[in-house]
Tab-separated table of C-alpha atoms in Angstrom:
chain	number	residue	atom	x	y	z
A	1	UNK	CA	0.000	0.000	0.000
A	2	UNK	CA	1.041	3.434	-0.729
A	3	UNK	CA	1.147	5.723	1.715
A	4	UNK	CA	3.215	8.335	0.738
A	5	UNK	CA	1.074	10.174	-2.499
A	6	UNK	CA	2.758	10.957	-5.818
A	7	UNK	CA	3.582	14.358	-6.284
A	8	UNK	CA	4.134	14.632	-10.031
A	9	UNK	CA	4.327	12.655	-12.798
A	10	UNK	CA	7.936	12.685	-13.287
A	11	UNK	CA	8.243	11.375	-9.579
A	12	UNK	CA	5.478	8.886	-10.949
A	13	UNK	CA	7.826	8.129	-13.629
A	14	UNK	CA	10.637	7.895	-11.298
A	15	UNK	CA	8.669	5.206	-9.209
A	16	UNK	CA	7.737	2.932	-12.163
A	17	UNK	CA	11.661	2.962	-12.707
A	18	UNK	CA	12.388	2.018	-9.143
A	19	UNK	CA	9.841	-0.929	-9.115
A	20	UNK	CA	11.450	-1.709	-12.431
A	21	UNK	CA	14.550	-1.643	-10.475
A	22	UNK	CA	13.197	-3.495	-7.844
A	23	UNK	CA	12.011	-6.373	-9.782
A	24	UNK	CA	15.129	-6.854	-11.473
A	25	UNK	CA	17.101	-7.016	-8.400
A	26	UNK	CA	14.417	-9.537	-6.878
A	27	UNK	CA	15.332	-11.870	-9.763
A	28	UNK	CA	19.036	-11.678	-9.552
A	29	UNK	CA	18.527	-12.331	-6.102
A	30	UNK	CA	16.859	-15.105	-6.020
A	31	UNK	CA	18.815	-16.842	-8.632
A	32	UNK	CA	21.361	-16.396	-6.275
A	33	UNK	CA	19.738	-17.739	-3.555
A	34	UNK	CA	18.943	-20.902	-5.303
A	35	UNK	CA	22.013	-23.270	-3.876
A	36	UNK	CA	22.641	-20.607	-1.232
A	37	UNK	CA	23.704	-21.688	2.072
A	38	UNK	CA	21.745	-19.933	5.170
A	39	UNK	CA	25.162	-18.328	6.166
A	40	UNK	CA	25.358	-16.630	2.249
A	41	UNK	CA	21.775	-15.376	2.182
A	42	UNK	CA	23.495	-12.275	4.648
A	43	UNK	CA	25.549	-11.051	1.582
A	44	UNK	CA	22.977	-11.225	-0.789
A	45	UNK	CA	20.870	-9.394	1.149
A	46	UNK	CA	23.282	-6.656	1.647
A	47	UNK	CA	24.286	-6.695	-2.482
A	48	UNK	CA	20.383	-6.107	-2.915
A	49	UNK	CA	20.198	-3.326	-0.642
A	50	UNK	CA	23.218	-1.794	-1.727
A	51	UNK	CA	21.804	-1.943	-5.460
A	52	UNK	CA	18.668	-0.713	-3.943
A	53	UNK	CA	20.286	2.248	-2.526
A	54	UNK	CA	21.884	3.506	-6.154
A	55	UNK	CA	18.166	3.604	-7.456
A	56	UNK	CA	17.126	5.946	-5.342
A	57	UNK	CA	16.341	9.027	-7.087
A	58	UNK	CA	14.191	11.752	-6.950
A	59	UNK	CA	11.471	10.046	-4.342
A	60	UNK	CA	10.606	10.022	-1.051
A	61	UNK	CA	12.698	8.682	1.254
A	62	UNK	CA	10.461	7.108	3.387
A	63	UNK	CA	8.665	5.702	0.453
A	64	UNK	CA	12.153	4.147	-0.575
A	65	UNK	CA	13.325	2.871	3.072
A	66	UNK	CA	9.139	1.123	2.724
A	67	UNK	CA	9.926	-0.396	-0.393
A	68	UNK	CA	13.837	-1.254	0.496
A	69	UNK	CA	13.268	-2.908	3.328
A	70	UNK	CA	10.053	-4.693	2.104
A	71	UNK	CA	12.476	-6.714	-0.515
A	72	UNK	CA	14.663	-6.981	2.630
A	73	UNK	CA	11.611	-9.074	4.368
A	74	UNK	CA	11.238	-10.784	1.066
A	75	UNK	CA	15.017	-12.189	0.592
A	76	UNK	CA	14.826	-13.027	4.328
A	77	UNK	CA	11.539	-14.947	4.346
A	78	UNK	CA	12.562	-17.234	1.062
A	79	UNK	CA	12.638	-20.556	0.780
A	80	UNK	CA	12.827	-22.763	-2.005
A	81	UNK	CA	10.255	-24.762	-3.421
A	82	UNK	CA	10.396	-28.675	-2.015
């Protein structure tokens, strides 16, 4: 849910880019994961956020930090399938 309201449409824009962003990262990530020890998931978590980080442009921080550390929970709660 979005709680922090779009200003303008190039901040719009600028969102769509960082989801974009976000996705991407999601799917390097969890190709990485695949195979990953418990012990490695730590530094993949820390590449993602640090990839995260350069995306941010242009929007609100708190909106960012939301969506950051939401793909944080995400890396952190992943399992593979059986």
């Amino acid at each position: 849910t979005d709680t922090v309201p779009t200003v303008n449409n190039q901040e719009l824009r600028n969102r769509v880019q960082f989801e974009e962003g976000v996705e991407e990262i999601w799917l390097y990530v969890r190709a990485l994961l695949i195979g990953s020890t418990p012990d490695g998931i730590a530094g993949v978590q820390q590449d993602a956020e640090d990839q995260l980080i350069e995306l941010m442009n242009g929007l609100p921080e708190q909106w960012r930090r939301n969506r950051i550390q939401a793909l944080i929970d995400t890396i952190n709660n992943w399992r593979p399938a059986p």
